[in-house]
Coordinates of C-alpha atoms in Angstrom, one line a residue:
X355 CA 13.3 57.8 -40.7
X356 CA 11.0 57.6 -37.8
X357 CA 8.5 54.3 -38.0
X358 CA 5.3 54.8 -36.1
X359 CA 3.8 51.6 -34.5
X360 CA 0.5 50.8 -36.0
X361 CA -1.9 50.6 -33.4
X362 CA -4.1 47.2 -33.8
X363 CA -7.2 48.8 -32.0
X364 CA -8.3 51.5 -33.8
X365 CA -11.3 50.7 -35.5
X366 CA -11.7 53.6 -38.0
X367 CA -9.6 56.5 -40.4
X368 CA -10.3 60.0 -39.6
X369 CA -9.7 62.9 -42.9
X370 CA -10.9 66.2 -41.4
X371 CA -14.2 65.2 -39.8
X372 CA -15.1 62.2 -42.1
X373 CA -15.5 58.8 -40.6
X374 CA -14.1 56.5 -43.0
X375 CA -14.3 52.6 -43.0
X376 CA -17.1 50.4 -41.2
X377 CA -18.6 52.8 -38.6
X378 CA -20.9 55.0 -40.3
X379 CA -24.1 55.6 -40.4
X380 CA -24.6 53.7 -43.9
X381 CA -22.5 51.0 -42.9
X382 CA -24.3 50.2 -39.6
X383 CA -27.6 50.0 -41.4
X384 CA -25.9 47.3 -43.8
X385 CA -24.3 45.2 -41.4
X386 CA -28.4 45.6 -39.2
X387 CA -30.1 44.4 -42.6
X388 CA -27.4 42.0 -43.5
X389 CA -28.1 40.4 -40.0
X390 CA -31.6 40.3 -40.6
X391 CA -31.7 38.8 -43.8
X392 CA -29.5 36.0 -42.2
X393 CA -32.0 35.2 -39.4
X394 CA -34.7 34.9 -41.6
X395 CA -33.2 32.7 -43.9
X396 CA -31.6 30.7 -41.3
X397 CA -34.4 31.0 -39.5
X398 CA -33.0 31.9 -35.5
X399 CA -34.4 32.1 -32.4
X400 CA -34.0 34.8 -30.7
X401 CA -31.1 34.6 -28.5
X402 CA -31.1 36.4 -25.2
X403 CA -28.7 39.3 -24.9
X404 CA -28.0 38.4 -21.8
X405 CA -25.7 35.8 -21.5
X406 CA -23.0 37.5 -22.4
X407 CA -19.8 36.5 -24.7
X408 CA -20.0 32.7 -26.0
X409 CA -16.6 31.0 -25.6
X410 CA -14.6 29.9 -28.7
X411 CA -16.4 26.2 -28.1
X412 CA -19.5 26.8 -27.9
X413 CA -19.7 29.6 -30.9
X414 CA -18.2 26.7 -33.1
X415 CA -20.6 24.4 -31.7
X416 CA -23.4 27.1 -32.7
X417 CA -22.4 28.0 -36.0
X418 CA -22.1 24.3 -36.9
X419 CA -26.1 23.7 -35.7
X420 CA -27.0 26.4 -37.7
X421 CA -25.3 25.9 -40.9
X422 CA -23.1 22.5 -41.3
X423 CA -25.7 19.9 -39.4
X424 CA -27.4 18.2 -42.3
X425 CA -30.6 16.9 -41.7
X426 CA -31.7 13.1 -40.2
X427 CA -33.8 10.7 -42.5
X428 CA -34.9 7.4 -41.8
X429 CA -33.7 5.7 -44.3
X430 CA -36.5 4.8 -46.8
X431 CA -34.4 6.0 -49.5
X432 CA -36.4 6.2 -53.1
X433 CA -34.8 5.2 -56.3
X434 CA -31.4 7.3 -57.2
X435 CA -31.5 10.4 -60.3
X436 CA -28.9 10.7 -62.5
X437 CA -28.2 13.8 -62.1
X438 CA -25.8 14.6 -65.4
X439 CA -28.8 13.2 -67.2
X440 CA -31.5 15.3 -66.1
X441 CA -29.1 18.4 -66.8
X442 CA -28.9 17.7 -70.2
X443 CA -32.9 18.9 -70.4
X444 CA -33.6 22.2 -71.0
X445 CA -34.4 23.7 -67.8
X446 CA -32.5 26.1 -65.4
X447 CA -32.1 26.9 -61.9
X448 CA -31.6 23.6 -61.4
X449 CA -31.2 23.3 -58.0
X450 CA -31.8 19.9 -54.9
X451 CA -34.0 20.5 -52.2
X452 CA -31.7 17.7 -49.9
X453 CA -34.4 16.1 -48.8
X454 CA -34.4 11.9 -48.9
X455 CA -37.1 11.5 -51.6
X456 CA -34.7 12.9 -54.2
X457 CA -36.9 15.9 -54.9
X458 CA -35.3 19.1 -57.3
X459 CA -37.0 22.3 -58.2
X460 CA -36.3 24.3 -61.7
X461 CA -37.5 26.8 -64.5
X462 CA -40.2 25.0 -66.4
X463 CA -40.6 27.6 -69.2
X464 CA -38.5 25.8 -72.0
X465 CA -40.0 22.5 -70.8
X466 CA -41.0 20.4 -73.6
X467 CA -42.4 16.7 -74.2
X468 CA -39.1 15.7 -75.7
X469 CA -37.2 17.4 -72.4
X470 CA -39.7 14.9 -70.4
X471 CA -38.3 12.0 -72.1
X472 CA -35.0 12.9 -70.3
X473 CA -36.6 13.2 -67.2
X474 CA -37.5 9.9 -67.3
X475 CA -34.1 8.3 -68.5
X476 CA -32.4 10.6 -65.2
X477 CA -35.5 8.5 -62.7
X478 CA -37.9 11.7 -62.6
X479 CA -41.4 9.6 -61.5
X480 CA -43.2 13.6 -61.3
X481 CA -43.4 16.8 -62.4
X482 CA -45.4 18.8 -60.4
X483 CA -46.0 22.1 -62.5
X484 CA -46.4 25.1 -60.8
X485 CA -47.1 27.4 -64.1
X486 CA -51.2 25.8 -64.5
X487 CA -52.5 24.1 -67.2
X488 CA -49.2 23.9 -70.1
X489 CA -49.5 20.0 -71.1
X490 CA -52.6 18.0 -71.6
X491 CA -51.9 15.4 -69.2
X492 CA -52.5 12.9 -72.1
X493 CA -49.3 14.2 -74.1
X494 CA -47.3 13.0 -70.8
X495 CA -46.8 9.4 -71.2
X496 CA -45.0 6.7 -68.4
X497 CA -44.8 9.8 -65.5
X498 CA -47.1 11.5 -63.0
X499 CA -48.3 15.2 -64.1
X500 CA -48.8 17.5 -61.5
X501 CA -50.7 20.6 -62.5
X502 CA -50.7 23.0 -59.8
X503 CA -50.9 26.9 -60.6
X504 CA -49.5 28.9 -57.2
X505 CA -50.9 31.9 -58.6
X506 CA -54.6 31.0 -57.5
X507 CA -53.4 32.0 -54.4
X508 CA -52.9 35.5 -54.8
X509 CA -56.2 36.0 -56.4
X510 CA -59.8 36.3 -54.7
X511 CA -61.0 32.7 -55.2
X512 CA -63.9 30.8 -53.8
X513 CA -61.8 28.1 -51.9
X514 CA -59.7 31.3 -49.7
X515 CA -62.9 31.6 -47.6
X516 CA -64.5 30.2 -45.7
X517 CA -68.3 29.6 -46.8
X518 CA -69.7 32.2 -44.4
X519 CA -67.1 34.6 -45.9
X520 CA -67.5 33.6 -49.7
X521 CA -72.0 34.0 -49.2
X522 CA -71.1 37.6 -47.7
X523 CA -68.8 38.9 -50.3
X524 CA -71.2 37.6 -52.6
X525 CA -74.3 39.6 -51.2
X526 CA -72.5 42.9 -50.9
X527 CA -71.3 42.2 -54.4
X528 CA -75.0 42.0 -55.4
X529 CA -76.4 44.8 -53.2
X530 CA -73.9 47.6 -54.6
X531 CA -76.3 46.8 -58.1
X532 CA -79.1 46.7 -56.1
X533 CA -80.0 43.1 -56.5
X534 CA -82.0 41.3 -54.0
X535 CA -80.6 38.0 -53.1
X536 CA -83.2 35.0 -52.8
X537 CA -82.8 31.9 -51.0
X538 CA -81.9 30.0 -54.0
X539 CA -79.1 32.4 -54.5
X540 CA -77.6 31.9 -51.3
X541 CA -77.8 27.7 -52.0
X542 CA -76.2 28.4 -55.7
X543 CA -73.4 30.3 -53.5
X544 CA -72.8 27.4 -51.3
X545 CA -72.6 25.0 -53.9
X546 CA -70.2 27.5 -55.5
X547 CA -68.4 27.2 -52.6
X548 CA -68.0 23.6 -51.9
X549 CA -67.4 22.4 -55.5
X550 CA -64.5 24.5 -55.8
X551 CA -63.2 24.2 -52.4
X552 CA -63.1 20.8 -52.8
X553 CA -61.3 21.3 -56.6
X554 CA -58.5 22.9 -54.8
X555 CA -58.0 20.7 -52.2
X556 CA -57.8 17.6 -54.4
X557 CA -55.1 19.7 -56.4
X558 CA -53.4 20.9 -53.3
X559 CA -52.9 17.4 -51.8
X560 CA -51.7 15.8 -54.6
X561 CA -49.4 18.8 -55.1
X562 CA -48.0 18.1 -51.7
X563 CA -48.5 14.0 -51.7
X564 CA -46.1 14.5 -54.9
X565 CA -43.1 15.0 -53.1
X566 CA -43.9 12.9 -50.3
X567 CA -43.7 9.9 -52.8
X568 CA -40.3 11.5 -54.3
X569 CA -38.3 11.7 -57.5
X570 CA -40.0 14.8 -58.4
X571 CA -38.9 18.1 -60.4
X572 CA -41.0 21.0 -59.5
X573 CA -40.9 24.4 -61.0
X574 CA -42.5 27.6 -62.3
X575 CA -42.0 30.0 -64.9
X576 CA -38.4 30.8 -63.7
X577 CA -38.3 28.6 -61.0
X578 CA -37.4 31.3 -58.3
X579 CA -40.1 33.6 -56.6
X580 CA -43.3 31.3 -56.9
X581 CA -41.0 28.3 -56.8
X582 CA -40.0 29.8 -53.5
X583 CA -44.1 29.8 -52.5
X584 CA -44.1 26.0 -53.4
X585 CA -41.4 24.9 -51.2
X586 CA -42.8 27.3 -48.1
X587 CA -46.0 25.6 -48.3
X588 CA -44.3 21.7 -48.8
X589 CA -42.6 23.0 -45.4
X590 CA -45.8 23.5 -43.3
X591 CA -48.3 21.2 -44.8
X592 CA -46.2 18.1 -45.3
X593 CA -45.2 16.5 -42.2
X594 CA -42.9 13.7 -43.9
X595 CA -41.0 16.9 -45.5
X596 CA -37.7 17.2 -45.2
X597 CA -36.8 19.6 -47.8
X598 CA -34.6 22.9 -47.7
X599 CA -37.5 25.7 -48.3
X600 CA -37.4 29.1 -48.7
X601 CA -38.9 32.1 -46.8
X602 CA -41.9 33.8 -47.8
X603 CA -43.5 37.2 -47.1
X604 CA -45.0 37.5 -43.7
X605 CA -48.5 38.0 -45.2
X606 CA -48.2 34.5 -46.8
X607 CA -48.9 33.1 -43.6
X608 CA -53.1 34.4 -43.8
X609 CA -52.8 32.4 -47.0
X610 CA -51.5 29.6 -45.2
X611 CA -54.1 29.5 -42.5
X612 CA -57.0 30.1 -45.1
X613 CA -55.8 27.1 -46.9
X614 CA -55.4 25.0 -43.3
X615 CA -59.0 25.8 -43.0
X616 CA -60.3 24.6 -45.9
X617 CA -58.5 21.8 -45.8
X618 CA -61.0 18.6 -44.3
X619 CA -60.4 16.4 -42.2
X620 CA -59.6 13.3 -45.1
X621 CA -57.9 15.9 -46.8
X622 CA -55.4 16.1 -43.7
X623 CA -55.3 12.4 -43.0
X624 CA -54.1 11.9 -46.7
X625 CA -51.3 14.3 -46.0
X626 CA -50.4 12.0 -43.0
X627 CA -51.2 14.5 -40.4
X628 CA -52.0 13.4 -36.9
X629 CA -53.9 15.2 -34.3
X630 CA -50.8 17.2 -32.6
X631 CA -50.0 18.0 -35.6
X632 CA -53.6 19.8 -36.8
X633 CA -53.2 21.3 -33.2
X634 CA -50.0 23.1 -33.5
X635 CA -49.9 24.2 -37.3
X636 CA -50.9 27.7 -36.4
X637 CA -48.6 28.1 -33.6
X638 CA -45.8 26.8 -36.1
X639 CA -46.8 29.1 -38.6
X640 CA -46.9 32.3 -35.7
X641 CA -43.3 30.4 -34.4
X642 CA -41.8 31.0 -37.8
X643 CA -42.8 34.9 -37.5
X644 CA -45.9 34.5 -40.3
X645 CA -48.9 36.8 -39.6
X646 CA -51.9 34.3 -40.1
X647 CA -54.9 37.1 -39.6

């Protein structure tokens, strides 16, 4: 019986005129999307093409920045959750954002007062609440009750404009009944305006100054899409943060910038922003391949 070699380089099966294996069409598209997905996650630079093969160092060396490196803290370490504890709450997609303040995220939606008790006993100081308005924030004794509801900010709202935007929407509103609009009108809007421009922002900074302080649990519903919105926005507006967030839709990042510019200036000194920082959040946000108009 003859043996044939097997030939190492060949890269694909051939039946009649099928490809078989990894070089199809299909396959190609895969692979393109798998890459993409990993970039965005992973968040990479763009690497130029043209420096050729990496040697066997410095691809180690690569993949280990990417992935393996943990990040720095100065230690200012808060006080330690027992873990095992908080588990035995009912809540799911339980999951640490690594960061030094000892912040997690979860599904709130079988959260109940007696589940907060175990919070507690585990070293839980906050909840920040992602789901709106689902405890009185007298029924939650001994820890601090963040109510925040993400999805305001997918909804038209008087605090996404600016006041010059928020007057005109309100006008055209009024013109397609045919109403004229009176000067008093237009100092009703304004007050519109800034009353609940300034509601949101009060909400939005303690949202943020939450896990800035640490031992928090934040979650919505499910813990997973809107949670993901939460830990984008900790990301961008915190500059103490040090979490592991997740990647948003492009479009999040007009969101983004209409929040930045609401926000005033005592609003961003509470966050612990400096003026580099209020200089360059934009350019972050475009850096990070957000559209922000």
């Amino acid at each position: 019986m003859k043996i044939l070699p097997v030939s190492h380089n060949i890269q694909n099966f051939l039946f009649g005129k099928t490809v078989f294996c990894y070089d199809d069409y299909v396959s190609k598209q895969r692979r393109r999307y798998i890459r993409e997905h990993l970039e965005n996650d992973l968040n990479i630079k763009d690497i130029d093409n043209t420096q050729g093969r990496l040697s066997e160092y410095e691809l180690n060396k690569l993949i280990k920045s990417l992935i393996l490196a943990k990040p720095k803290f100065d230690k200012e370490q808060t006080e330690e959750v027992n873990e095992e504890i908080l588990l035995s709450a009912d809540i799911t997609n339980f999951k640490s954002l690594y960061d030094k303040n000892n912040c997690y995220r979860a599904a709130l939606n079988n959260l109940k007062l007696e589940d907060i008790e175990i919070l507690k006993q585990a070293g839980i100081k906050r909840i920040v609440d992602l789901r709106g308005h689902c405890f009185d924030t007298g029924e939650v004794k001994d820890i601090e009750y963040i109510s925040f509801n993400i999805n305001d900010l997918f909804y038209e709202k008087p605090f996404m404009f600016s006041e010059q935007e928020y007057i005109q929407k309100q006008i055209e509103h009024e013109n397609k009944y045919g109403r004229n609009i009176t000067k008093e009108q237009i100092q009703t809007f304004k007050k519109v305006h800034e009353k609940e421009r300034k509601k949101f922002n009060n909400r939005f900074v303690n949202f943020i100054l939450a896990t800035q302080k640490g031992n928090a649990l934040m979650g919505c519903e499910f813990g997973t899409h809107n949670t993901d919105y939460a830990t984008c926005l900790i990301h961008f507006f915190n500059p103490k943060a040090g979490i592991m967030w997740s990647r948003c839709n492009k479009y999040f990042g007009i969101t983004m910038r209409a929040i930045y510019e609401n926000l005033s200036p005592e609003d961003k000194q509470k966050l612990g922003w400096d003026e580099e920082y209020d200089k360059n959040f934009l350019k972050n946000l475009e850096n990070n391949r957000y559209w922000i108009d």
